[in-house]
Amino acid sequence: MKADEGRGALISPEEWRRPGVRWGVGGAQALLLIGLIVVGLGPLLWLAKSAITPTVDTISQPMALFPHGAAWRNLHVAWSDVNVGRYFWNTVVLAIGSWFVQVFVATTAGFALSVLRPTYARLLNALLLTTLFVPAIVLLVPLYIEIVRPPFIDHSFIDSYWAVWLPAGASAFNVVLVTRFFDNLPREIFEAARIDGAGPFRLFLYVVLPMSKPILGVVSVFAVLASWKDFLWPLLVLTNPDIQPLSVRLPTIQSQTELGVFLAALFIASLVPIIGFLIFQRSFLRGTGLGGAIKG
Amino acid sequence: MAAIEFQGVSKVYPDGTRAVESLELSIAEDEFMVFVGPSGCGKTTALRMVAGLEEISDGAILIGGRVVNEVSSKDRDVAMVFQNYALYPHMTVAQNLAFGLKLRKVGKTEIRRRVQTAATTLGLEDYLERKPGALSGGQRQRVAMGRAIVREPRAFLMDEPLSNLDAQLRVQMRAEIQKLQRTLGVTTIYVTHDQTEAMTMGDRIAVMRDGTLQQVDTPERVYRWPANRFVAGFIGSPAMNMVTARLIRADGALLVSFGDYSLVIDDEVLAERPALARYANADVIVGIRPEDFEDAALAAEAPPERTLTTVCSLREALGSEVLVHFPVARVTDTLAPLGDASSIFVARIHPQTTAREGEPLSLVVDTRRLHFFEPATGRAIYG
């Protein structure tokens, strides 16, 4: 065992060598891990299994594992006949748009508040923070009115993706998150860039953004997941079924199709967030990525 | 290359802190000027005002004869090396070097040429494709230097660029920066709190304290002719010994008396400092540099009027020299803060000395090198 292994651990290597500690703590850890897997991964695996199980089997023998073989056609029927493919695509378009608007607003606002720091930045920061205390549900009606009758333009956004994309950008949480991250970037680097000849735009594009990959990952995950799961707002502003996302269409699908196909549709709907998390999880775990930038 | 001029430059922060006070200073073309002083003396603020990173509260800064108060950093054509390097972590060394040139729309061939030349000059050829995270402290420092060099600016601004390096590397880089500056002939302002760097690197040094310029001159002259007690104490290591003393006229000679000791002031000193005569029978502060002592047993001659007999309280053998500490009783207790600690003197003497802690010790003083300051103002007494 390396000398420093166990440094900072709750149980020292010496204690760990005692059989009572090893079996007791080791057993508790194993049980905890199994519990977490059952609770966290269980429902997903169950859904995956049910998605490719014939409806009759799911109803008559829910605990059995493919008693009469797998029904891969559930996935095919859900994708083509029930139009999950189209709703899936709608959801992707909504998520990409929301993601872009959120990242754009969060990074540019964070850049202005943290790097450019106008004199009123502190006031603006305080105002932003206060909006976090307002429950989203309270804003539903005023926001709806704004979308139906936007200020200055005589054009309703109802039944257009802009009705989802634009409000998504108004996320004080993202702005605060990104501002705090930018606050912690070394200011000497910005100063070096300014002396090198970078104006605010190039400073943002060539220096600040590339240094902000970790926080962009975090904001992206939040943005995509929130957009993917969102039900109430798209239901309100997207009345045309052809442009509705999966989250809005799933209840209708449930009432119109057999259970197996519905579960297959649910499984398809949950795939993207899982894949997205697997791709972006490194952003959560990675450090700030400033290796060698400055000597601390 | 451009001359830089500070015309009554002041910097006052919104909370009222006066970081720089009416700075008047002219830096000639191609000159290597070192700003030196303790932490918080305003040297970095002055440098940042030249770079355009701090607004100027009052006065004007001229670069190449043009007032730049309202000119943005990027249009001042200066390059800065930061204390903590401030490299772009997501770019390779080559990209770090080329970034400033790219922003200034320099042609690709020219960028490649300049990056290559800078890399060769700084020994960075093998690291061009590495990112800063994969470099050692010294290499990062070179990249920071390289980023300044490739720009071929009118002035280099260096903010304690060596303070994060270990002692050995610092000595090496010190020489390299000097060589580079001589070769390129670019006007340079170099900020440091390390007086060794100041003494060895600068054509001239500007000593600052509490936002005020104390003295500007060549390192030799600042060392030999400090303008006041602060400069005398700050430049030189170990610091100059200072104590309140009384000037006494006896038998036509002027003696300086402190504690149990009296030293005859050399004629050479009196000729250099005619104003001393006015302080006969008055208090002054006398300053003696540690290197102006020698063990009487090892000195060629030890006349009594130049010898102090004391007791060694601490001996620090450094190999090439020995530092001995010894107590000196003060004449009065009216010393200002700088002099408070000077009841213990330090002498730098030959390593062959037999001085032992707790044993008597005779030291000869080079009385031609005595320094005198007004007790009230701390100003040096010269003409």
XYZ file of C-alpha atoms in Angstrom:
679
model
C 0.000 0.000 0.000
C 1.381 3.410 -0.907
C 2.292 5.654 1.968
C -0.170 8.363 1.053
C -3.075 6.117 0.061
C -5.682 6.541 2.763
C -4.549 10.057 3.603
C -7.666 12.074 4.275
C -9.778 8.920 4.471
C -12.079 8.376 7.410
C -10.501 5.010 8.151
C -6.734 4.740 8.348
C -4.894 1.876 6.605
C -4.055 0.437 10.043
C -7.727 0.322 11.042
C -8.628 -1.114 7.664
C -6.406 -4.127 8.323
C -8.594 -5.209 11.240
C -11.051 -7.908 10.023
C -13.984 -6.411 11.958
C -13.558 -3.034 10.281
C -12.873 -4.574 6.860
C -15.959 -6.777 6.872
C -18.224 -4.329 8.669
C -17.412 -1.204 6.652
C -16.782 -3.133 3.426
C -20.129 -4.899 3.757
C -21.950 -1.642 4.473
C -20.330 -0.052 1.422
C -21.312 -2.979 -0.794
C -24.911 -2.880 0.475
C -25.098 0.860 -0.092
C -23.765 0.468 -3.622
C -26.248 -2.293 -4.430
C -29.073 -0.154 -2.989
C -28.037 2.809 -5.121
C -27.875 0.658 -8.249
C -31.335 -0.788 -7.575
C -32.866 2.625 -6.924
C -30.983 4.548 -9.638
C -30.509 2.082 -12.440
C -33.430 -0.265 -11.658
C -36.284 1.777 -13.146
C -34.289 2.447 -16.317
C -33.465 -1.233 -16.806
C -37.061 -2.147 -16.047
C -38.271 0.319 -18.650
C -35.777 -1.050 -21.174
C -36.961 -4.584 -20.492
C -40.651 -3.609 -20.701
C -40.104 -1.712 -23.946
C -39.180 -4.927 -25.715
C -41.649 -7.215 -23.929
C -45.037 -8.077 -25.499
C -47.920 -6.193 -23.798
C -49.582 -9.444 -22.737
C -46.446 -10.585 -20.899
C -45.984 -7.180 -19.208
C -49.533 -7.351 -17.864
C -49.757 -11.036 -16.977
C -46.215 -11.668 -15.723
C -44.652 -8.288 -14.954
C -41.743 -9.802 -13.001
C -40.843 -12.424 -15.625
C -37.938 -11.884 -17.984
C -39.120 -12.369 -21.566
C -41.330 -15.495 -20.945
C -42.379 -15.536 -24.621
C -39.386 -13.858 -26.193
C -38.642 -10.208 -26.935
C -40.958 -7.945 -28.936
C -38.532 -5.694 -30.823
C -41.397 -4.526 -33.001
C -42.630 -2.354 -30.104
C -39.739 0.005 -30.776
C -40.406 0.010 -34.516
C -44.161 0.622 -34.105
C -43.561 3.379 -31.559
C -41.005 5.080 -33.816
C -42.951 4.961 -37.115
C -46.647 4.186 -36.589
C -47.186 6.272 -33.449
C -45.011 9.042 -34.844
C -42.604 9.010 -31.925
C -39.911 9.725 -34.505
C -41.467 13.079 -35.347
C -42.054 14.023 -31.700
C -38.572 12.907 -30.905
C -37.256 15.227 -33.606
C -39.453 18.071 -32.263
C -37.966 17.497 -28.811
C -34.429 17.540 -30.226
C -35.079 20.818 -32.059
C -36.589 22.358 -28.930
C -33.718 21.144 -26.775
C -31.030 22.393 -29.190
C -32.701 25.790 -29.484
C -33.181 26.113 -25.731
C -29.636 24.981 -25.146
C -28.240 27.544 -27.574
C -30.318 30.409 -26.189
C -29.454 29.514 -22.601
C -25.735 29.140 -23.261
C -25.699 32.349 -25.309
C -27.500 34.402 -22.671
C -25.639 32.875 -19.727
C -22.163 33.329 -21.210
C -22.665 36.806 -22.636
C -24.385 38.038 -19.472
C -21.755 36.368 -17.296
C -19.010 37.936 -19.413
C -20.560 41.384 -19.098
C -21.128 41.114 -15.360
C -17.880 39.445 -14.420
C -15.258 40.464 -16.987
C -16.393 43.801 -18.403
C -17.859 44.818 -15.022
C -19.801 47.987 -15.728
C -20.423 50.201 -12.699
C -23.967 48.926 -12.319
C -22.894 45.248 -12.405
C -23.375 44.815 -8.667
C -26.911 46.150 -8.808
C -27.687 43.918 -11.759
C -26.242 40.907 -9.939
C -28.430 41.630 -6.933
C -31.521 41.963 -9.136
C -30.661 38.675 -10.830
C -30.349 36.938 -7.490
C -33.709 38.271 -6.336
C -35.419 36.729 -9.372
C -34.216 33.338 -8.153
C -36.546 33.705 -5.176
C -39.647 33.982 -7.366
C -41.260 30.552 -7.952
C -41.430 29.719 -11.661
C -45.128 28.872 -11.440
C -45.912 32.447 -10.379
C -44.407 33.705 -13.628
C -46.415 31.351 -15.812
C -49.307 33.692 -16.553
C -47.287 36.897 -17.107
C -44.868 34.946 -19.300
C -47.757 33.523 -21.297
C -49.160 37.004 -21.861
C -45.730 38.152 -23.024
C -45.546 35.326 -25.526
C -49.051 35.987 -26.817
C -48.508 39.735 -27.010
C -44.778 40.377 -26.968
C -43.780 43.985 -26.269
C -42.846 46.127 -29.302
C -43.714 43.457 -31.891
C -47.192 42.746 -33.063
C -46.741 39.013 -33.493
C -47.786 36.167 -31.219
C -45.210 33.437 -30.650
C -47.851 30.812 -29.863
C -47.300 27.634 -31.883
C -43.760 28.611 -32.761
C -40.612 27.175 -31.223
C -39.530 30.702 -30.265
C -42.243 30.525 -27.609
C -40.132 27.865 -25.864
C -36.649 29.012 -26.854
C -36.860 32.650 -25.785
C -38.193 32.157 -22.235
C -35.590 29.413 -21.743
C -32.858 32.049 -22.054
C -34.249 34.036 -19.173
C -32.571 31.818 -16.604
C -31.057 33.804 -13.759
C -29.646 30.605 -12.324
C -27.476 29.975 -15.385
C -26.267 33.577 -15.436
C -25.334 33.464 -11.751
C -23.592 30.122 -12.252
C -21.535 31.356 -15.195
C -20.794 34.731 -13.559
C -19.380 32.995 -10.499
C -17.245 30.772 -12.717
C -15.907 33.746 -14.676
C -15.206 35.545 -11.383
C -12.778 32.778 -10.539
C -10.856 32.895 -13.820
C -7.514 34.684 -13.399
C -7.941 38.321 -14.411
C -4.303 38.584 -15.509
C -5.163 36.408 -18.492
C -7.853 38.863 -19.576
C -5.425 41.719 -19.066
C -2.769 39.888 -21.076
C -5.289 39.429 -23.891
C -6.252 43.106 -23.786
C -2.603 44.117 -24.061
C -2.161 41.545 -26.835
C -4.798 43.482 -28.742
C -8.076 41.744 -27.970
C -11.222 43.840 -27.706
C -14.208 42.608 -25.673
C -15.574 40.463 -28.522
C -12.324 38.618 -29.228
C -11.562 38.355 -25.536
C -14.891 36.580 -25.122
C -14.546 34.370 -28.162
C -10.866 33.395 -28.071
C -10.009 33.506 -24.385
C -12.990 33.375 -22.047
C -15.143 30.823 -23.888
C -12.390 28.247 -24.475
C -11.448 28.511 -20.794
C -15.056 27.933 -19.770
C -15.637 24.436 -21.116
C -16.400 22.973 -17.660
C -19.163 25.462 -16.918
C -20.490 25.256 -20.480
C -20.816 21.513 -19.926
C -22.747 22.047 -16.714
C -25.082 24.642 -18.231
C -25.574 22.422 -21.286
C -26.603 19.431 -19.207
C -29.034 21.537 -17.179
C -30.426 23.186 -20.301
C -30.918 20.006 -22.313
C -32.377 18.025 -19.432
C -34.763 20.814 -18.436
C -35.920 21.245 -22.015
C -36.285 17.483 -22.538
C -38.398 17.059 -19.412
C -40.444 20.228 -19.704
C -44.154 19.471 -20.013
C -46.284 22.376 -18.819
C -44.829 25.251 -20.825
C -44.697 23.475 -24.227
C -48.236 22.219 -23.566
C -49.386 25.805 -23.093
C -47.627 27.466 -26.006
C -47.475 24.650 -28.587
C -51.062 23.693 -29.372
C -50.391 22.136 -32.757
C -49.676 18.381 -32.200
C -47.305 18.311 -35.191
C -44.789 20.494 -33.412
C -45.266 19.221 -29.873
C -42.392 17.428 -28.143
C -42.438 13.904 -26.748
C -43.135 15.038 -23.186
C -46.411 16.639 -24.310
C -47.388 13.850 -26.687
C -46.713 10.890 -24.374
C -50.016 11.125 -22.406
C -51.934 11.135 -25.714
C -49.883 8.216 -26.999
C -50.712 6.325 -23.803
C -54.439 6.643 -24.413
C -54.166 5.664 -28.069
C -51.785 2.719 -28.138
C -51.137 -0.562 -26.412
C -48.951 -0.603 -23.291
C -45.909 -2.250 -24.898
C -45.661 0.416 -27.601
C -46.175 3.175 -25.052
C -43.354 1.815 -22.896
C -41.163 1.616 -25.996
C -41.959 5.282 -26.657
C -41.057 6.143 -23.054
C -37.793 4.265 -23.442
C -36.919 6.187 -26.618
C -37.781 9.435 -24.837
C -35.435 8.677 -21.964
C -32.493 7.646 -24.170
C -31.243 11.118 -25.089
C -30.902 12.442 -21.534
C -28.970 9.314 -20.576
C -26.644 9.572 -23.556
C -26.289 13.302 -22.943
C -25.304 12.729 -19.359
C -22.743 10.110 -20.331
C -21.175 12.556 -22.788
C -21.158 15.560 -20.449
C -20.442 13.801 -17.166
C -16.754 14.605 -17.584
C -17.623 18.290 -17.390
C -19.066 17.724 -13.948
C -16.052 15.834 -12.742
C -13.275 17.782 -14.473
C -11.439 20.600 -12.731
C -11.386 24.103 -14.092
C -8.851 23.182 -16.756
C -6.527 26.112 -16.062
C -3.383 24.022 -15.835
C -0.341 26.193 -16.317
C -2.222 29.388 -16.983
C -0.966 31.108 -13.935
C 1.400 30.349 -11.146
C -0.700 30.257 -8.023
C 11.271 52.010 -29.133
C 9.853 54.876 -27.187
C 10.567 57.101 -24.244
C 8.042 56.950 -21.410
C 7.197 59.931 -19.298
C 5.170 60.304 -16.108
C 3.967 63.874 -15.671
C 2.532 64.400 -12.192
C 0.761 61.043 -12.347
C -1.487 60.132 -9.429
C -3.759 57.194 -8.795
C -6.561 57.434 -6.277
C -8.866 54.446 -5.848
C -12.597 54.965 -5.249
C -12.142 54.146 -1.550
C -9.718 57.067 -1.268
C -6.483 55.045 -1.232
C -3.728 57.067 -2.876
C -1.649 54.395 -4.615
C 0.594 56.773 -6.590
C 1.232 60.393 -5.697
C 2.346 63.003 -8.274
C 4.876 60.763 -10.003
C 7.370 62.701 -12.151
C 9.722 60.477 -14.093
C 11.267 60.307 -17.554
C 12.451 57.000 -18.962
C 14.696 57.343 -21.976
C 14.434 55.290 -25.160
C 15.974 51.824 -24.758
C 16.497 52.392 -21.045
C 16.029 49.597 -18.497
C 14.227 51.236 -15.590
C 13.521 49.282 -12.431
C 10.733 50.295 -10.057
C 11.610 48.959 -6.632
C 9.986 49.273 -3.253
C 8.179 47.306 -0.588
C 4.712 45.819 -1.085
C 2.031 48.463 -1.501
C 4.454 51.203 -2.553
C 2.603 51.828 -5.825
C 5.185 50.414 -8.234
C 2.833 47.893 -9.842
C 0.039 50.472 -10.045
C 2.400 52.833 -11.867
C 3.305 50.051 -14.311
C -0.335 49.119 -14.858
C -1.138 52.719 -15.643
C 1.473 52.625 -18.417
C -0.124 49.408 -19.697
C -3.560 50.991 -19.654
C -4.886 48.521 -17.104
C -5.517 51.243 -14.513
C -7.079 54.600 -15.148
C -4.959 57.622 -14.388
C -6.568 59.837 -11.732
C -4.379 62.845 -12.377
C -1.434 63.863 -14.562
C -0.384 62.361 -17.875
C 1.610 59.421 -19.176
C 3.419 59.860 -22.485
C 4.703 57.002 -24.609
C 6.888 58.160 -27.477
C 5.804 61.752 -26.874
C 2.077 60.946 -27.142
C -0.260 61.294 -24.186
C -1.847 57.874 -23.722
C -4.245 58.565 -20.847
C -7.250 57.866 -23.049
C -5.621 55.271 -25.320
C -6.717 51.669 -24.770
C -4.196 48.976 -23.812
C -4.192 47.373 -27.229
C -3.341 50.623 -28.963
C -0.421 51.562 -26.723
C 1.919 49.100 -28.425
C 3.429 47.868 -25.192
C 3.892 44.271 -24.066
C 3.588 43.090 -20.505
C 5.011 40.121 -18.639
C 2.936 39.220 -15.609
C 4.097 37.922 -12.267
C 2.115 34.714 -12.654
C 2.739 34.452 -16.422
C -0.949 34.711 -17.429
C -0.547 32.280 -20.339
C -3.609 31.156 -22.264
C -4.096 27.638 -20.870
C -6.064 26.305 -23.833
C -3.445 27.310 -26.410
C -0.131 25.664 -27.241
C 3.101 27.571 -26.717
C 3.168 28.481 -30.424
C -0.426 29.729 -30.266
C 0.324 31.692 -27.099
C 3.208 33.409 -28.871
C 1.243 34.040 -32.045
C -1.993 35.234 -30.443
C -1.061 38.904 -30.180
C 0.245 38.939 -33.742
C -2.868 37.253 -35.085
C -5.073 39.847 -33.425
C -2.959 42.539 -35.063
C -3.477 40.883 -38.429
C 0.204 40.167 -39.045
C 0.718 37.853 -42.046
C 1.011 34.114 -41.448
C 4.566 33.867 -42.785
C 5.689 36.748 -40.628
C 3.987 35.236 -37.563
C 5.753 31.947 -38.187
C 9.086 33.715 -38.584
C 8.710 35.755 -35.408
C 7.494 32.822 -33.331
C 10.401 30.722 -34.574
C 12.922 33.475 -33.801
C 11.528 34.042 -30.312
C 11.435 30.296 -29.643
C 15.057 29.980 -30.719
C 16.123 32.971 -28.614
C 14.407 31.563 -25.533
C 15.185 27.880 -26.118
C 11.548 26.946 -26.586
C 11.770 25.180 -29.973
C 11.030 21.760 -28.512
C 7.985 22.932 -26.602
C 6.061 24.828 -29.265
C 3.284 22.250 -29.475
C 2.900 21.815 -25.721
C 0.277 23.512 -23.614
C 1.332 25.625 -20.615
C 0.138 22.930 -18.208
C 2.878 20.630 -19.485
C 5.699 23.127 -18.895
C 7.889 23.832 -15.874
C 7.812 27.201 -14.107
C 10.935 28.396 -15.894
C 9.606 27.365 -19.297
C 6.298 29.133 -18.662
C 8.211 32.223 -17.708
C 10.068 32.022 -21.025
C 6.803 31.684 -22.913
C 5.525 34.802 -21.141
C 8.713 36.575 -22.210
C 8.370 35.219 -25.719
C 4.837 36.535 -25.978
C 6.206 39.985 -25.262
C 9.167 39.655 -27.635
C 7.265 38.513 -30.735
C 5.123 41.603 -30.618
C 8.222 43.795 -31.147
C 6.572 46.474 -29.022
C 7.779 49.943 -28.194
C 8.149 49.056 -24.522
C 8.293 46.020 -22.256
C 6.473 46.193 -18.949
C 7.505 43.491 -16.505
C 5.673 42.970 -13.248
C 7.876 40.922 -10.923
C 8.386 38.284 -13.618
C 10.902 36.266 -11.627
C 9.271 36.199 -8.217
C 7.681 32.782 -8.747
C 10.892 31.052 -9.750
C 13.293 29.259 -7.433
C 16.470 31.079 -6.424
C 18.788 29.371 -8.912
C 16.490 29.849 -11.880
C 15.897 33.448 -10.865
C 19.605 34.253 -11.088
C 19.786 32.584 -14.506
C 16.674 34.300 -15.863
C 17.817 37.625 -14.444
C 20.900 37.495 -16.626
C 18.891 36.332 -19.627
C 16.360 39.137 -19.376
C 19.179 41.664 -19.122
C 20.919 40.194 -22.149
C 17.673 40.136 -24.081
C 16.873 43.730 -23.264
C 20.349 44.838 -24.377
C 20.041 42.862 -27.598
C 16.554 44.061 -28.469
C 17.111 47.579 -27.160
C 13.515 47.989 -26.049
C 12.548 50.503 -23.387
C 11.741 48.433 -20.310
C 10.050 49.090 -17.007
C 10.716 46.298 -14.583
C 8.885 46.137 -11.265
C 10.387 44.226 -8.374
C 10.545 44.246 -4.602
C 13.863 42.426 -4.743
C 16.640 44.938 -4.386
C 19.217 42.507 -5.778
C 17.259 42.402 -9.046
C 16.998 46.163 -8.974
C 20.712 46.644 -8.426
C 21.859 44.128 -11.005
C 19.402 44.751 -13.836
C 18.503 48.390 -14.080
C 20.211 51.161 -15.986
C 18.477 53.281 -13.393
C 16.310 52.398 -10.449
C 13.327 54.281 -9.092
C 12.787 53.635 -5.397
C 9.180 54.099 -4.270
C 7.457 54.180 -0.919
C 3.786 54.776 -0.092
C 3.069 55.917 -3.645
C 5.831 58.497 -3.637
C 9.019 58.385 -5.643
C 11.962 58.529 -3.241
C 14.937 58.554 -5.598
C 15.814 57.824 -9.212
C 19.385 57.190 -10.217
C 21.847 54.553 -11.324
C 22.102 51.591 -8.950
C 25.617 52.588 -7.904
C 24.628 56.147 -7.065
C 21.482 55.097 -5.200
C 23.615 52.753 -3.149
C 26.402 55.272 -2.581
C 24.253 58.394 -2.271
C 20.859 57.424 -0.881
C 18.488 60.385 -0.822
C 16.990 59.518 2.535
C 16.857 57.007 5.345
C 14.255 54.869 3.585
C 16.354 54.409 0.451
C 19.468 53.821 2.537
C 17.706 51.110 4.503
C 15.963 49.516 1.538
C 18.883 49.268 -0.860
C 21.660 46.999 0.360
C 21.504 43.670 2.108
C 21.848 43.312 5.044
C 20.315 46.747 5.513
C 22.335 49.771 6.502
C 22.818 50.104 10.284
C 21.361 53.368 11.556
C 21.382 54.981 14.960
C 20.849 58.441 16.407
C 24.217 60.034 17.094
C 25.605 63.402 18.145
C 28.162 65.355 16.122
C 30.852 66.809 18.373
C 33.579 69.223 17.375
C 36.815 68.482 19.230
C 40.341 69.639 18.432
C 39.225 70.940 15.044
C 37.884 67.531 14.045
C 34.245 66.471 13.817
C 33.357 63.339 15.739
C 30.204 61.305 15.556
C 29.259 59.877 18.927
C 26.708 57.179 19.640
C 26.463 54.950 22.717
C 29.943 54.426 24.085
C 31.563 55.055 20.741
C 33.077 58.007 18.934
C 34.312 57.934 15.376
C 36.268 60.670 13.664
C 34.522 61.791 10.502
C 36.892 61.533 7.599
C 37.870 64.724 5.734
C 36.698 63.074 2.531
C 33.209 62.796 4.025
C 33.259 66.390 5.212
C 34.241 67.538 1.717
C 31.420 65.514 0.178
C 28.915 66.694 2.780
C 29.708 70.310 3.631
C 26.292 70.716 5.261
C 27.445 68.406 8.076
C 29.305 71.306 9.669
C 25.976 72.917 10.505
C 25.045 69.926 12.653
C 27.975 70.313 15.074
C 26.700 69.637 18.620
C 23.361 68.469 17.195
C 21.768 65.078 16.718
C 21.929 63.306 13.383
C 21.273 59.762 12.275
C 24.427 58.013 11.286
C 24.339 55.114 8.876
C 27.035 52.483 8.445
C 26.697 49.712 5.877
C 27.521 46.212 7.184
C 30.265 45.872 4.557
C 32.026 48.982 5.877
C 33.053 47.105 9.016
C 36.047 44.764 9.270
C 37.441 42.667 12.067
C 40.248 44.796 13.555
C 42.424 41.694 13.857
C 42.273 41.179 10.091
C 42.414 44.827 9.001
C 45.622 46.380 7.679
C 45.380 49.104 10.288
C 43.046 49.749 13.215
C 43.442 53.296 14.539
C 41.468 53.807 17.771
C 39.472 56.731 16.325
C 37.974 54.330 13.765
C 37.545 51.258 15.968
C 34.539 50.019 17.942
C 35.054 47.492 20.692
C 31.930 45.525 21.395
C 30.611 42.059 22.190
C 29.442 39.731 19.435
C 25.855 38.727 20.163
C 25.277 36.526 17.113
C 27.529 35.070 14.437
C 26.171 33.941 11.071
C 28.784 32.204 8.919
C 27.790 32.321 5.242
C 30.934 30.702 3.894
C 32.240 33.612 1.854
C 31.636 36.041 4.705
C 30.553 36.209 8.307
C 27.760 38.387 9.643
C 28.213 39.437 13.253
C 25.484 41.130 15.249
C 26.388 43.430 18.119
C 24.471 45.831 20.365
C 24.866 49.593 20.130
C 23.329 51.734 22.869
C 21.237 54.582 21.530
C 21.955 58.194 22.335
C 18.318 59.150 22.659
C 15.022 57.398 22.333
C 13.714 59.753 19.712
C 14.288 57.380 16.813
C 11.560 57.104 14.245
C 10.344 53.597 13.316
C 13.146 52.909 10.835
C 15.803 53.326 13.472
C 14.112 51.391 16.220
C 15.758 48.130 15.385
C 19.161 49.638 14.897
C 20.236 49.190 18.462
C 21.531 45.901 17.047
C 24.152 46.462 14.346
C 25.189 43.929 11.735
C 28.710 43.800 10.328
C 29.763 41.797 7.301
C 33.344 40.697 7.857
C 36.005 38.362 6.483
C 35.327 34.619 6.931
C 38.676 34.182 8.711
C 37.443 36.186 11.678
C 37.759 34.562 15.079
C 34.698 36.390 16.421
C 32.668 34.162 18.722
C 29.267 34.744 20.244
C 29.519 36.339 23.709
C 33.172 37.290 23.231
C 34.625 40.794 22.835
C 35.180 41.953 19.293
C 36.974 44.941 17.780
C 35.688 46.267 14.486
C 37.264 48.882 12.252
C 34.880 51.230 10.467
C 35.582 52.665 7.032
C 34.784 56.212 8.115
C 34.993 57.472 4.527
C 31.715 55.655 3.884
C 29.615 57.023 6.735
C 26.090 58.226 5.906
C 24.243 61.006 7.699
C 20.541 61.839 7.819
C 18.441 64.566 9.410
C 16.640 63.076 12.405
C 13.418 64.988 11.747
C 12.950 64.481 8.021
C 15.164 61.491 7.358
C 16.745 63.331 4.409
C 20.390 62.625 3.701
C 22.784 65.420 4.648
C 24.925 66.366 1.650
C 25.550 69.848 0.306
